[in-house]
GROMACS .gro file of C-alpha atoms in nm:
model
  514
    1MET     CA    1   1.657   0.815   1.015
    2ALA     CA    2   1.731   0.450   0.941
    3LYS     CA    3   2.024   0.287   1.121
    4LYS     CA    4   2.234   0.147   0.835
    5LEU     CA    5   2.432  -0.161   0.933
    6ASP     CA    6   2.709  -0.270   0.695
    7LEU     CA    7   2.784  -0.639   0.757
    8SER     CA    8   3.120  -0.606   0.584
    9LYS     CA    9   3.247  -0.383   0.868
   10PRO     CA   10   3.419  -0.530   1.178
   11VAL     CA   11   3.205  -0.578   1.488
   12TYR     CA   12   3.417  -0.321   1.675
   13GLU     CA   13   3.331  -0.044   1.426
   14LEU     CA   14   2.963  -0.132   1.430
   15VAL     CA   15   2.944  -0.126   1.810
   16GLN     CA   16   3.122   0.211   1.818
   17GLU     CA   17   2.863   0.346   1.575
   18TYR     CA   18   2.565   0.180   1.746
   19PRO     CA   19   2.635   0.103   2.116
   20GLU     CA   20   2.288  -0.054   2.150
   21LEU     CA   21   2.406  -0.327   1.911
   22THR     CA   22   2.611  -0.483   2.195
   23GLU     CA   23   2.307  -0.608   2.384
   24THR     CA   24   2.139  -0.738   2.068
   25LEU     CA   25   2.444  -0.940   1.965
   26LYS     CA   26   2.488  -1.071   2.319
   27GLU     CA   27   2.132  -1.204   2.317
   28LEU     CA   28   2.199  -1.371   1.981
   29GLY     CA   29   2.495  -1.565   2.123
   30PHE     CA   30   2.794  -1.330   2.085
   31SER     CA   31   2.863  -1.366   2.457
   32GLU     CA   32   3.221  -1.235   2.449
   33ILE     CA   33   3.122  -0.903   2.297
   34THR     CA   34   3.086  -0.757   2.646
   35LYS     CA   35   3.454  -0.826   2.721
   36PRO     CA   36   3.658  -0.514   2.627
   37ALA     CA   37   3.974  -0.715   2.553
   38MET     CA   38   3.794  -0.938   2.300
   39LEU     CA   39   3.608  -0.649   2.143
   40HIS     CA   40   3.929  -0.446   2.096
   41SER     CA   41   4.122  -0.742   1.953
   42VAL     CA   42   3.911  -1.003   1.773
   43GLY     CA   43   3.629  -0.753   1.726
   44ARG     CA   44   3.851  -0.533   1.508
   45ILE     CA   45   3.902  -0.805   1.247
   46THR     CA   46   3.579  -1.008   1.273
   47THR     CA   47   3.252  -0.925   1.096
   48ILE     CA   48   2.911  -1.040   1.217
   49PRO     CA   49   2.885  -1.312   0.946
   50LYS     CA   50   3.232  -1.447   1.035
   51GLY     CA   51   3.152  -1.441   1.405
   52ALA     CA   52   2.822  -1.618   1.339
   53LYS     CA   53   3.002  -1.893   1.148
   54MET     CA   54   3.255  -1.944   1.429
   55ARG     CA   55   2.980  -1.968   1.689
   56LYS     CA   56   2.752  -2.175   1.462
   57ILE     CA   57   2.476  -1.913   1.481
   58SER     CA   58   2.239  -1.895   1.184
   59MET     CA   59   2.243  -1.570   0.988
   60MET     CA   60   1.877  -1.650   0.915
   61GLU     CA   61   1.820  -1.582   1.284
   62ILE     CA   62   2.051  -1.281   1.308
   63ILE     CA   63   1.922  -1.077   1.012
   64PRO     CA   64   1.554  -1.064   1.125
   65ALA     CA   65   1.665  -0.985   1.482
   66LEU     CA   66   1.872  -0.690   1.361
   67MET     CA   67   1.588  -0.567   1.140
   68ARG     CA   68   1.347  -0.586   1.435
   69GLN     CA   69   1.582  -0.354   1.623
   70GLY     CA   70   1.546  -0.096   1.346
   71PHE     CA   71   1.866  -0.170   1.154
   72GLU     CA   72   1.874  -0.149   0.775
   73ILE     CA   73   2.117  -0.402   0.633
   74VAL     CA   74   2.340  -0.253   0.361
   75GLY     CA   75   2.643  -0.367   0.166
   76ALA     CA   76   2.710  -0.716   0.032
   77MET     CA   77   2.479  -0.969   0.191
   78PRO     CA   78   2.622  -1.299   0.318
   79ASP     CA   79   2.496  -1.626   0.176
   80LEU     CA   80   2.194  -1.729   0.382
   81SER     CA   81   2.111  -2.056   0.214
   82SER     CA   82   2.341  -2.237   0.457
   83ILE     CA   83   2.315  -2.207   0.834
   84THR     CA   84   2.663  -2.306   0.954
   85GLU     CA   85   2.851  -2.440   0.650
   86GLU     CA   86   3.003  -2.290   0.339
   87LYS     CA   87   2.780  -2.278   0.031
   88THR     CA   88   2.839  -2.563  -0.209
   89GLU     CA   89   2.702  -2.651  -0.548
   90ALA     CA   90   2.514  -2.943  -0.394
   91ALA     CA   91   2.329  -2.723  -0.144
   92PRO     CA   92   1.997  -2.713  -0.334
   93ALA     CA   93   1.993  -3.090  -0.379
   94GLU     CA   94   2.080  -3.148  -0.013
   95ALA     CA   95   1.797  -2.920   0.088
   96GLU     CA   96   1.559  -3.124  -0.123
   97ARG     CA   97   1.676  -3.451   0.033
   98ASN     CA   98   1.639  -3.321   0.384
   99PRO     CA   99   1.286  -3.412   0.500
  100ALA     CA  100   1.311  -3.162   0.786
  101VAL     CA  101   1.313  -2.864   0.545
  102ASP     CA  102   0.955  -2.738   0.517
  103THR     CA  103   0.774  -2.647   0.197
  104ALA     CA  104   0.852  -2.276   0.220
  105GLU     CA  105   1.226  -2.342   0.257
  106GLN     CA  106   1.224  -2.573  -0.045
  107ILE     CA  107   1.034  -2.320  -0.255
  108LYS     CA  108   1.286  -2.056  -0.153
  109THR     CA  109   1.559  -2.284  -0.289
  110TYR     CA  110   1.387  -2.293  -0.628
  111LEU     CA  111   1.330  -1.919  -0.626
  112LYS     CA  112   1.697  -1.859  -0.547
  113ARG     CA  113   1.797  -2.081  -0.836
  114LEU     CA  114   1.579  -1.873  -1.067
  115GLY     CA  115   1.727  -1.556  -0.925
  116ALA     CA  116   2.076  -1.693  -0.989
  117GLY     CA  117   1.997  -1.723  -1.358
  118GLU     CA  118   1.910  -2.091  -1.395
  119SER     CA  119   1.659  -2.155  -1.672
  120LEU     CA  120   1.292  -2.153  -1.584
  121GLU     CA  121   1.240  -2.477  -1.773
  122GLN     CA  122   1.491  -2.670  -1.561
  123VAL     CA  123   1.367  -2.525  -1.231
  124GLN     CA  124   1.007  -2.592  -1.324
  125LYS     CA  125   1.091  -2.951  -1.419
  126ASP     CA  126   1.260  -3.014  -1.082
  127PHE     CA  127   0.978  -2.841  -0.899
  128VAL     CA  128   0.704  -3.050  -1.061
  129GLN     CA  129   0.898  -3.370  -0.987
  130LYS     CA  130   0.927  -3.273  -0.621
  131PHE     CA  131   0.576  -3.144  -0.556
  132ALA     CA  132   0.248  -3.299  -0.651
  133GLU     CA  133   0.056  -3.002  -0.509
  134VAL     CA  134   0.140  -2.656  -0.383
  135GLU     CA  135  -0.058  -2.381  -0.218
  136ALA     CA  136  -0.024  -2.037  -0.371
  137SER     CA  137   0.026  -1.870  -0.033
  138GLU     CA  138   0.349  -2.068   0.012
  139ILE     CA  139   0.503  -1.865  -0.271
  140MET     CA  140   0.417  -1.545  -0.085
  141LYS     CA  141   0.560  -1.687   0.238
  142ALA     CA  142   0.885  -1.780   0.064
  143GLU     CA  143   0.917  -1.430  -0.080
  144GLN     CA  144   0.855  -1.277   0.259
  145GLU     CA  145   1.127  -1.489   0.417
  146LEU     CA  146   1.373  -1.388   0.146
  147ILE     CA  147   1.298  -1.022   0.215
  148ARG     CA  148   1.336  -1.068   0.589
  149GLU     CA  149   1.673  -1.229   0.534
  150GLY     CA  150   1.789  -0.915   0.358
  151THR     CA  151   1.757  -1.018  -0.007
  152PRO     CA  152   1.721  -0.694  -0.207
  153ILE     CA  153   1.365  -0.622  -0.314
  154THR     CA  154   1.486  -0.587  -0.672
  155GLU     CA  155   1.604  -0.948  -0.668
  156VAL     CA  156   1.284  -1.085  -0.517
  157GLN     CA  157   1.086  -0.877  -0.762
  158LYS     CA  158   1.247  -1.065  -1.055
  159LEU     CA  159   1.080  -1.381  -0.927
  160CYS     CA  160   0.729  -1.239  -0.934
  161ASP     CA  161   0.678  -1.296  -1.305
  162VAL     CA  162   0.769  -1.667  -1.289
  163HIS     CA  163   0.537  -1.764  -1.006
  164SER     CA  164   0.248  -1.866  -1.225
  165ALA     CA  165   0.481  -2.101  -1.413
  166LEU     CA  166   0.545  -2.291  -1.091
  167PHE     CA  167   0.184  -2.407  -1.085
  168HIS     CA  168   0.109  -2.727  -1.273
  169GLY     CA  169  -0.073  -2.692  -1.603
  170THR     CA  170  -0.023  -2.473  -1.904
  171THR     CA  171  -0.352  -2.288  -1.934
  172LYS     CA  172  -0.488  -2.035  -1.686
  173GLU     CA  173  -0.788  -2.261  -1.618
  174GLU     CA  174  -0.558  -2.554  -1.531
  175LYS     CA  175  -0.349  -2.337  -1.302
  176ILE     CA  176  -0.652  -2.204  -1.117
  177ALA     CA  177  -0.795  -2.554  -1.081
  178ASN     CA  178  -0.468  -2.684  -0.940
  179ALA     CA  179  -0.439  -2.387  -0.707
  180GLU     CA  180  -0.783  -2.474  -0.566
  181LYS     CA  181  -0.681  -2.838  -0.530
  182ALA     CA  182  -0.366  -2.727  -0.351
  183VAL     CA  183  -0.571  -2.536  -0.096
  184GLU     CA  184  -0.782  -2.844  -0.026
  185ALA     CA  185  -0.471  -3.062   0.000
  186SER     CA  186  -0.309  -2.813   0.233
  187LEU     CA  187  -0.612  -2.813   0.461
  188LYS     CA  188  -0.625  -3.192   0.461
  189LYS     CA  189  -0.254  -3.224   0.537
  190GLU     CA  190  -0.276  -2.966   0.813
  191LYS     CA  191  -0.574  -3.142   0.967
  192ASN     CA  192  -0.386  -3.474   0.976
  193MET     CA  193  -0.096  -3.307   1.152
  194GLN     CA  194  -0.310  -3.144   1.420
  195GLU     CA  195  -0.323  -3.275   1.773
  196PRO     CA  196  -0.667  -3.411   1.870
  197SER     CA  197  -0.741  -3.102   2.076
  198LYS     CA  198  -0.676  -2.879   1.776
  199ARG     CA  199  -0.856  -3.068   1.503
  200GLU     CA  200  -1.120  -2.800   1.473
  201MET     CA  201  -0.869  -2.539   1.347
  202PRO     CA  202  -0.850  -2.656   0.982
  203GLU     CA  203  -1.229  -2.634   0.967
  204VAL     CA  204  -1.197  -2.268   1.060
  205TYR     CA  205  -0.944  -2.219   0.781
  206LYS     CA  206  -1.175  -2.395   0.538
  207LYS     CA  207  -1.461  -2.165   0.630
  208LYS     CA  208  -1.237  -1.866   0.570
  209HIS     CA  209  -1.154  -1.989   0.220
  210GLU     CA  210  -1.524  -2.034   0.156
  211ALA     CA  211  -1.580  -1.680   0.287
  212ALA     CA  212  -1.328  -1.552   0.032
  213LYS     CA  213  -1.542  -1.687  -0.246
  214ALA     CA  214  -1.851  -1.538  -0.084
  215LEU     CA  215  -1.691  -1.192  -0.084
  216ARG     CA  216  -1.626  -1.214  -0.456
  217GLU     CA  217  -1.994  -1.292  -0.503
  218THR     CA  218  -2.126  -1.012  -0.279
  219VAL     CA  219  -2.252  -0.734  -0.506
  220GLY     CA  220  -2.069  -0.410  -0.436
  221HIS     CA  221  -1.799  -0.562  -0.216
  222PRO     CA  222  -1.449  -0.441  -0.319
  223LEU     CA  223  -1.352  -0.794  -0.423
  224PHE     CA  224  -1.667  -0.817  -0.634
  225THR     CA  225  -1.585  -0.490  -0.806
  226TRP     CA  226  -1.215  -0.562  -0.853
  227THR     CA  227  -1.289  -0.910  -0.988
  228GLU     CA  228  -1.521  -0.761  -1.249
  229GLU     CA  229  -1.256  -0.500  -1.332
  230ASN     CA  230  -1.006  -0.780  -1.385
  231GLU     CA  231  -1.248  -0.966  -1.609
  232LYS     CA  232  -1.282  -0.659  -1.831
  233ILE     CA  233  -0.909  -0.588  -1.819
  234GLY     CA  234  -0.839  -0.950  -1.915
  235SER     CA  235  -1.083  -0.938  -2.206
  236MET     CA  236  -0.927  -0.615  -2.329
  237ILE     CA  237  -0.576  -0.758  -2.303
  238HIS     CA  238  -0.673  -1.065  -2.504
  239GLU     CA  239  -0.848  -0.848  -2.761
  240VAL     CA  240  -0.538  -0.633  -2.809
  241GLN     CA  241  -0.317  -0.942  -2.825
  242LYS     CA  242  -0.539  -1.076  -3.103
  243ASP     CA  243  -0.526  -0.742  -3.285
  244ILE     CA  244  -0.146  -0.749  -3.270
  245GLU     CA  245  -0.140  -1.107  -3.398
  246GLU     CA  246  -0.364  -1.019  -3.692
  247GLY     CA  247  -0.187  -0.691  -3.769
  248ARG     CA  248  -0.465  -0.450  -3.673
  249GLU     CA  249  -0.403  -0.099  -3.540
  250ILE     CA  250  -0.443  -0.072  -3.161
  251SER     CA  251  -0.354   0.293  -3.094
  252GLU     CA  252  -0.710   0.385  -2.996
  253LYS     CA  253  -0.721   0.105  -2.740
  254MET     CA  254  -0.409   0.224  -2.555
  255ALA     CA  255  -0.612   0.480  -2.358
  256ASP     CA  256  -0.841   0.204  -2.230
  257LEU     CA  257  -0.540  -0.008  -2.138
  258ARG     CA  258  -0.408   0.279  -1.928
  259GLN     CA  259  -0.712   0.241  -1.700
  260ILE     CA  260  -0.521  -0.051  -1.548
  261ALA     CA  261  -0.330   0.222  -1.361
  262VAL     CA  262  -0.643   0.311  -1.161
  263HIS     CA  263  -0.696  -0.052  -1.066
  264TYR     CA  264  -0.334  -0.075  -0.949
  265ALA     CA  265  -0.361   0.257  -0.764
  266LYS     CA  266  -0.648   0.120  -0.556
  267LYS     CA  267  -0.442  -0.184  -0.462
  268GLY     CA  268  -0.145   0.036  -0.377
  269ASP     CA  269  -0.341   0.278  -0.161
  270LEU     CA  270  -0.605   0.053  -0.005
  271ILE     CA  271  -0.466  -0.304   0.009
  272TYR     CA  272  -0.088  -0.327   0.030
  273PRO     CA  273  -0.039  -0.083   0.323
  274VAL     CA  274  -0.305  -0.260   0.533
  275LEU     CA  275  -0.148  -0.600   0.472
  276LYS     CA  276   0.200  -0.474   0.554
  277VAL     CA  277   0.130  -0.251   0.854
  278ARG     CA  278  -0.166  -0.414   1.025
  279TYR     CA  279  -0.100  -0.778   0.943
  280GLU     CA  280   0.277  -0.779   0.880
  281ILE     CA  281   0.227  -0.950   0.543
  282SER     CA  282   0.491  -0.769   0.343
  283GLY     CA  283   0.529  -0.996   0.039
  284PRO     CA  284   0.254  -0.842  -0.178
  285SER     CA  285   0.338  -0.485  -0.084
  286ASP     CA  286   0.711  -0.526  -0.141
  287VAL     CA  287   0.697  -0.730  -0.461
  288MET     CA  288   0.360  -0.712  -0.638
  289TRP     CA  289   0.342  -0.336  -0.580
  290SER     CA  290   0.671  -0.290  -0.762
  291VAL     CA  291   0.549  -0.500  -1.055
  292ASP     CA  292   0.226  -0.295  -1.066
  293ASP     CA  293   0.435   0.021  -1.096
  294GLU     CA  294   0.648  -0.126  -1.374
  295ILE     CA  295   0.344  -0.234  -1.575
  296ARG     CA  296   0.177   0.104  -1.533
  297ASP     CA  297   0.494   0.298  -1.623
  298GLU     CA  298   0.561   0.082  -1.929
  299LEU     CA  299   0.205   0.128  -2.059
  300SER     CA  300   0.240   0.503  -2.009
  301ALA     CA  301   0.570   0.511  -2.195
  302LEU     CA  302   0.432   0.305  -2.483
  303GLN     CA  303   0.129   0.530  -2.518
  304LYS     CA  304   0.356   0.835  -2.544
  305THR     CA  305   0.576   0.675  -2.812
  306ALA     CA  306   0.475   0.780  -3.163
  307LEU     CA  307   0.672   0.517  -3.355
  308HIS     CA  308   0.494   0.183  -3.336
  309ASP     CA  309   0.770  -0.031  -3.483
  310GLU     CA  310   0.858  -0.395  -3.417
  311ALA     CA  311   1.046  -0.313  -3.097
  312TRP     CA  312   0.745  -0.117  -2.968
  313THR     CA  313   0.515  -0.409  -3.043
  314LYS     CA  314   0.740  -0.654  -2.859
  315ARG     CA  315   0.745  -0.428  -2.554
  316LEU     CA  316   0.365  -0.406  -2.564
  317GLU     CA  317   0.329  -0.785  -2.593
  318ALA     CA  318   0.560  -0.832  -2.295
  319VAL     CA  319   0.377  -0.585  -2.070
  320LEU     CA  320   0.039  -0.731  -2.168
  321THR     CA  321   0.162  -1.073  -2.062
  322ARG     CA  322   0.273  -0.932  -1.726
  323ALA     CA  323  -0.062  -0.757  -1.676
  324ASP     CA  324  -0.250  -1.076  -1.762
  325GLU     CA  325  -0.040  -1.274  -1.513
  326MET     CA  326  -0.110  -1.011  -1.247
  327ILE     CA  327  -0.482  -1.079  -1.286
  328TYR     CA  328  -0.416  -1.443  -1.202
  329LYS     CA  329  -0.197  -1.352  -0.904
  330GLU     CA  330  -0.458  -1.115  -0.765
  331ALA     CA  331  -0.734  -1.375  -0.790
  332ASN     CA  332  -0.536  -1.665  -0.646
  333ILE     CA  333  -0.287  -1.503  -0.409
  334LEU     CA  334  -0.363  -1.141  -0.315
  335PHE     CA  335  -0.743  -1.145  -0.285
  336PRO     CA  336  -0.759  -1.469  -0.077
  337ILE     CA  337  -0.492  -1.330   0.159
  338CYS     CA  338  -0.703  -1.018   0.206
  339ALA     CA  339  -1.024  -1.216   0.245
  340VAL     CA  340  -0.893  -1.427   0.533
  341ASN     CA  341  -0.732  -1.134   0.715
  342PHE     CA  342  -0.936  -0.816   0.671
  343CYS     CA  343  -1.223  -0.762   0.911
  344GLU     CA  344  -1.566  -0.643   0.803
  345GLU     CA  345  -1.510  -0.283   0.910
  346GLU     CA  346  -1.187  -0.265   0.710
  347TRP     CA  347  -1.374  -0.376   0.400
  348TYR     CA  348  -1.635  -0.103   0.465
  349GLU     CA  349  -1.358   0.157   0.485
  350ILE     CA  350  -1.190   0.026   0.170
  351TYR     CA  351  -1.525   0.045  -0.011
  352GLU     CA  352  -1.573   0.406   0.103
  353ASP     CA  353  -1.219   0.514   0.010
  354ALA     CA  354  -1.246   0.346  -0.331
  355LYS     CA  355  -1.517   0.599  -0.424
  356ASP     CA  356  -1.241   0.858  -0.466
  357TYR     CA  357  -1.106   0.674  -0.773
  358ALA     CA  358  -1.238   0.691  -1.126
  359PRO     CA  359  -1.435   0.383  -1.240
  360VAL     CA  360  -1.223   0.127  -1.425
  361LEU     CA  361  -1.374   0.046  -1.765
  362GLY     CA  362  -1.714   0.161  -1.640
  363VAL     CA  363  -1.732  -0.080  -1.344
  364GLU     CA  364  -1.927   0.076  -1.055
  365HIS     CA  365  -2.131  -0.096  -0.784
  366ARG     CA  366  -2.310   0.004  -0.465
  367TRP     CA  367  -2.262  -0.213  -0.155
  368GLU     CA  368  -2.581  -0.165   0.045
  369GLU     CA  369  -2.446  -0.326   0.362
  370ALA     CA  370  -2.148  -0.092   0.368
  371GLU     CA  371  -2.361   0.212   0.288
  372LYS     CA  372  -2.586   0.136   0.586
  373PHE     CA  373  -2.292   0.088   0.821
  374LEU     CA  374  -2.113   0.404   0.705
  375SER     CA  375  -2.430   0.610   0.724
  376GLU     CA  376  -2.499   0.498   1.081
  377ARG     CA  377  -2.139   0.559   1.184
  378LYS     CA  378  -2.139   0.910   1.039
  379ALA     CA  379  -2.467   0.993   1.209
  380GLY     CA  380  -2.337   0.874   1.546
  381SER     CA  381  -1.989   1.022   1.526
  382GLN     CA  382  -1.882   1.368   1.627
  383ALA     CA  383  -1.556   1.543   1.690
  384SER     CA  384  -1.427   1.509   2.045
  385PHE     CA  385  -1.129   1.601   2.256
  386GLY     CA  386  -0.941   1.316   2.421
  387GLY     CA  387  -0.622   1.368   2.613
  388ASN     CA  388  -0.421   1.611   2.403
  389GLU     CA  389  -0.584   1.521   2.074
  390ILE     CA  390  -0.887   1.634   1.879
  391VAL     CA  391  -1.057   1.328   1.733
  392MET     CA  392  -1.241   1.394   1.405
  393GLY     CA  393  -1.405   1.190   1.134
  394GLY     CA  394  -1.097   1.214   0.915
  395GLY     CA  395  -0.846   1.127   1.187
  396HIS     CA  396  -0.694   1.286   1.494
  397MET     CA  397  -0.442   1.561   1.568
  398THR     CA  398  -0.300   1.737   1.868
  399VAL     CA  399  -0.405   2.097   1.921
  400ALA     CA  400  -0.049   2.207   1.840
  401GLN     CA  401  -0.052   2.011   1.512
  402LEU     CA  402  -0.388   2.151   1.408
  403GLU     CA  403  -0.285   2.508   1.487
  404ALA     CA  404   0.046   2.471   1.302
  405MET     CA  405  -0.126   2.319   0.999
  406LEU     CA  406  -0.381   2.601   0.977
  407ASN     CA  407  -0.103   2.858   1.004
  408THR     CA  408   0.102   2.681   0.737
  409LEU     CA  409  -0.166   2.684   0.468
  410PRO     CA  410  -0.105   2.964   0.213
  411LEU     CA  411  -0.447   3.107   0.294
  412GLU     CA  412  -0.602   3.369   0.519
  413ILE     CA  413  -0.876   3.189   0.713
  414SER     CA  414  -1.154   3.342   0.922
  415PHE     CA  415  -1.443   3.159   1.088
  416ILE     CA  416  -1.769   3.323   1.194
  417ASP     CA  417  -2.014   3.115   1.399
  418ALA     CA  418  -2.389   3.076   1.346
  419ASP     CA  419  -2.452   3.387   1.555
  420ASN     CA  420  -2.227   3.596   1.330
  421ILE     CA  421  -1.950   3.616   1.591
  422ASN     CA  422  -1.582   3.610   1.493
  423ARG     CA  423  -1.434   3.293   1.643
  424PHE     CA  424  -1.103   3.227   1.467
  425PHE     CA  425  -0.835   3.386   1.247
  426ASN     CA  426  -0.527   3.189   1.152
  427GLU     CA  427  -0.198   3.359   1.229
  428GLY     CA  428   0.065   3.512   1.001
  429PRO     CA  429   0.101   3.817   0.779
  430LYS     CA  430  -0.223   3.910   0.607
  431VAL     CA  431  -0.324   4.130   0.317
  432PHE     CA  432  -0.665   4.179   0.478
  433LYS     CA  433  -0.583   4.275   0.834
  434ARG     CA  434  -0.768   4.097   1.114
  435SER     CA  435  -0.716   4.226   1.464
  436GLN     CA  436  -0.719   3.969   1.743
  437MET     CA  437  -0.932   4.221   1.934
  438ALA     CA  438  -1.210   4.139   1.686
  439ILE     CA  439  -1.239   3.783   1.824
  440ASP     CA  440  -1.574   3.734   2.005
  441ARG     CA  441  -1.715   4.045   1.837
  442GLU     CA  442  -1.992   4.054   1.581
  443VAL     CA  443  -1.853   4.024   1.228
  444PHE     CA  444  -2.042   4.328   1.103
  445SER     CA  445  -1.830   4.552   1.325
  446CYS     CA  446  -1.530   4.459   1.107
  447HIS     CA  447  -1.683   4.595   0.784
  448PRO     CA  448  -1.760   4.952   0.674
  449PRO     CA  449  -2.133   5.046   0.671
  450LYS     CA  450  -2.159   5.031   0.291
  451ILE     CA  451  -2.042   4.665   0.291
  452GLU     CA  452  -2.256   4.545   0.582
  453PRO     CA  453  -2.577   4.484   0.378
  454MET     CA  454  -2.387   4.257   0.137
  455VAL     CA  455  -2.227   4.061   0.424
  456ARG     CA  456  -2.565   4.016   0.595
  457ALA     CA  457  -2.724   3.896   0.272
  458ILE     CA  458  -2.454   3.634   0.217
  459LEU     CA  459  -2.478   3.502   0.574
  460ASP     CA  460  -2.859   3.491   0.559
  461ASP     CA  461  -2.847   3.297   0.232
  462PHE     CA  462  -2.605   3.046   0.390
  463ARG     CA  463  -2.823   3.011   0.698
  464ASN     CA  464  -3.135   2.956   0.485
  465HIS     CA  465  -2.961   2.711   0.247
  466LYS     CA  466  -3.006   2.941  -0.051
  467ARG     CA  467  -2.633   2.934  -0.130
  468ASP     CA  468  -2.329   2.734  -0.022
  469SER     CA  469  -2.046   2.958  -0.138
  470VAL     CA  470  -1.974   3.300  -0.282
  471PRO     CA  471  -1.645   3.367  -0.470
  472VAL     CA  472  -1.525   3.725  -0.502
  473TRP     CA  473  -1.230   3.822  -0.726
  474MET     CA  474  -1.047   4.144  -0.647
  475GLU     CA  475  -0.715   4.318  -0.694
  476LYS     CA  476  -0.506   4.458  -0.410
  477ASN     CA  477  -0.157   4.607  -0.429
  478GLY     CA  478  -0.142   4.509  -0.795
  479LYS     CA  479  -0.207   4.141  -0.726
  480PRO     CA  480  -0.517   3.929  -0.794
  481PHE     CA  481  -0.692   3.770  -0.494
  482LEU     CA  482  -0.975   3.521  -0.465
  483VAL     CA  483  -1.193   3.565  -0.157
  484THR     CA  484  -1.433   3.275  -0.104
  485TYR     CA  485  -1.712   3.268   0.154
  486MET     CA  486  -1.837   2.915   0.230
  487ALA     CA  487  -2.119   2.789   0.450
  488VAL     CA  488  -2.003   2.544   0.717
  489ARG     CA  489  -2.256   2.272   0.796
  490ASP     CA  490  -2.249   1.959   1.014
  491LYS     CA  491  -2.331   1.604   0.900
  492ALA     CA  492  -2.700   1.669   0.956
  493ASP     CA  493  -2.671   1.976   0.727
  494ASN     CA  494  -2.723   2.222   1.013
  495TYR     CA  495  -2.563   2.563   0.964
  496LEU     CA  496  -2.266   2.613   1.199
  497GLY     CA  497  -2.118   2.929   1.055
  498THR     CA  498  -1.917   3.069   0.766
  499VAL     CA  499  -1.552   3.041   0.670
  500GLU     CA  500  -1.380   3.313   0.469
  501VAL     CA  501  -1.070   3.209   0.272
  502VAL     CA  502  -0.841   3.462   0.104
  503GLN     CA  503  -0.594   3.329  -0.152
  504ASP     CA  504  -0.321   3.520  -0.335
  505MET     CA  505  -0.360   3.413  -0.700
  506GLN     CA  506  -0.048   3.585  -0.836
  507PHE     CA  507   0.126   3.248  -0.869
  508ALA     CA  508  -0.152   3.121  -1.098
  509LYS     CA  509  -0.137   3.435  -1.310
  510GLU     CA  510   0.238   3.399  -1.354
  511HIS     CA  511   0.209   3.026  -1.425
  512PHE     CA  512  -0.046   3.059  -1.703
  513ALA     CA  513   0.113   3.375  -1.842
  514GLY     CA  514   0.439   3.179  -1.886
   0.00000   0.00000   0.00000
């Protein structure tokens, strides 16, 4: 359970609720918090933000420290644009005049102005006057800092749709060209700032950017496939936009537009979690993911709406614009971030997992390098027991977890090995009784003589690869049951035994009857 920390509450109340907070605040500079007299007097009327101001401690330092200790900041957030002084109307301008404020901090100032409701045109004008070049990743860094400071995700999310406008140029081609120039300028600037002993580092960064392009050109690589998907999505968006402009009916194309949801699902399942958890890059997962969901939900809602009036058309035009902008953001922000962080094996795993999703607009590719790696890994891997865990191809579990999971499934499970010996029954009440005394006995001893020939025939067919499964429907105690016998084989297709699964199908009968 998250530890919710309300910054509007007095320090005394917070410490009473979370005693461990005392040490954290002490390390941050609240030295007198350990004195009972001060805590019981000043602490009863002073909040953390007020105490920080008195001690000239930056809230931009305090908030991340509290979040690292597992606290979730709730309630009204203090103003974080100033470190020790009250917020003033001149704060943004002062930040711009201060040469010590780095690029990310300045960008955050512009983003905050947009979030406060200032017009995009004015912010963009000031931005272009201030910056001759900008690297796309700086936008992501600024977002991430805002989130770390406690800015609600919903507020940061509002900024996502204006990012592309912060790049110089009006057309997509101009923006992409300037984004590439910004990368080169960033590398050049960073190289000039390096100490002599570290001058080789920017060259490494440059090679990584070149590698990103190489991945997009590697047939079958996820970035190759997703780039082609985006090209088709973009063409479809522009086609529908033209149809709307010329008054043509686009109802039949809505189903194709909905395939964008599959593209977004792959990002949400395979990209964002890896960036956030493994590399602590939370910007895309916290912001772009939310925008993906909004685009997908809006397209779904529009497709379900029968009345295609003027309001419906305006909503469609708006969501198409957002989807088109997302293509640009993926190509120039998300994909490069992934390319310079993900290792080769992670890309192989992403490629393999992506097979579980339906093709987007018919785009399918085979990555031979990944197929070879995955094939060799599967051939060389086998389940093992390490410590208290069973390590399998699909993950790892403790024996207790595995046993509890098998007993939780609404199924009766029996396993017979390759020698026709009963090896396992899951526990719990059963319609088809299975005595534990039958474990380690031949399976035929559990069946009446008239059934034995059928059981032997099924097991022989499994062993000889004549069949893989046999479903049997029956009724018992007035309820329908499905009994399925399935051959169990290893990765080399060797027969290991048979699993029998009994499932009560009464719920399905009632569902479809209703």
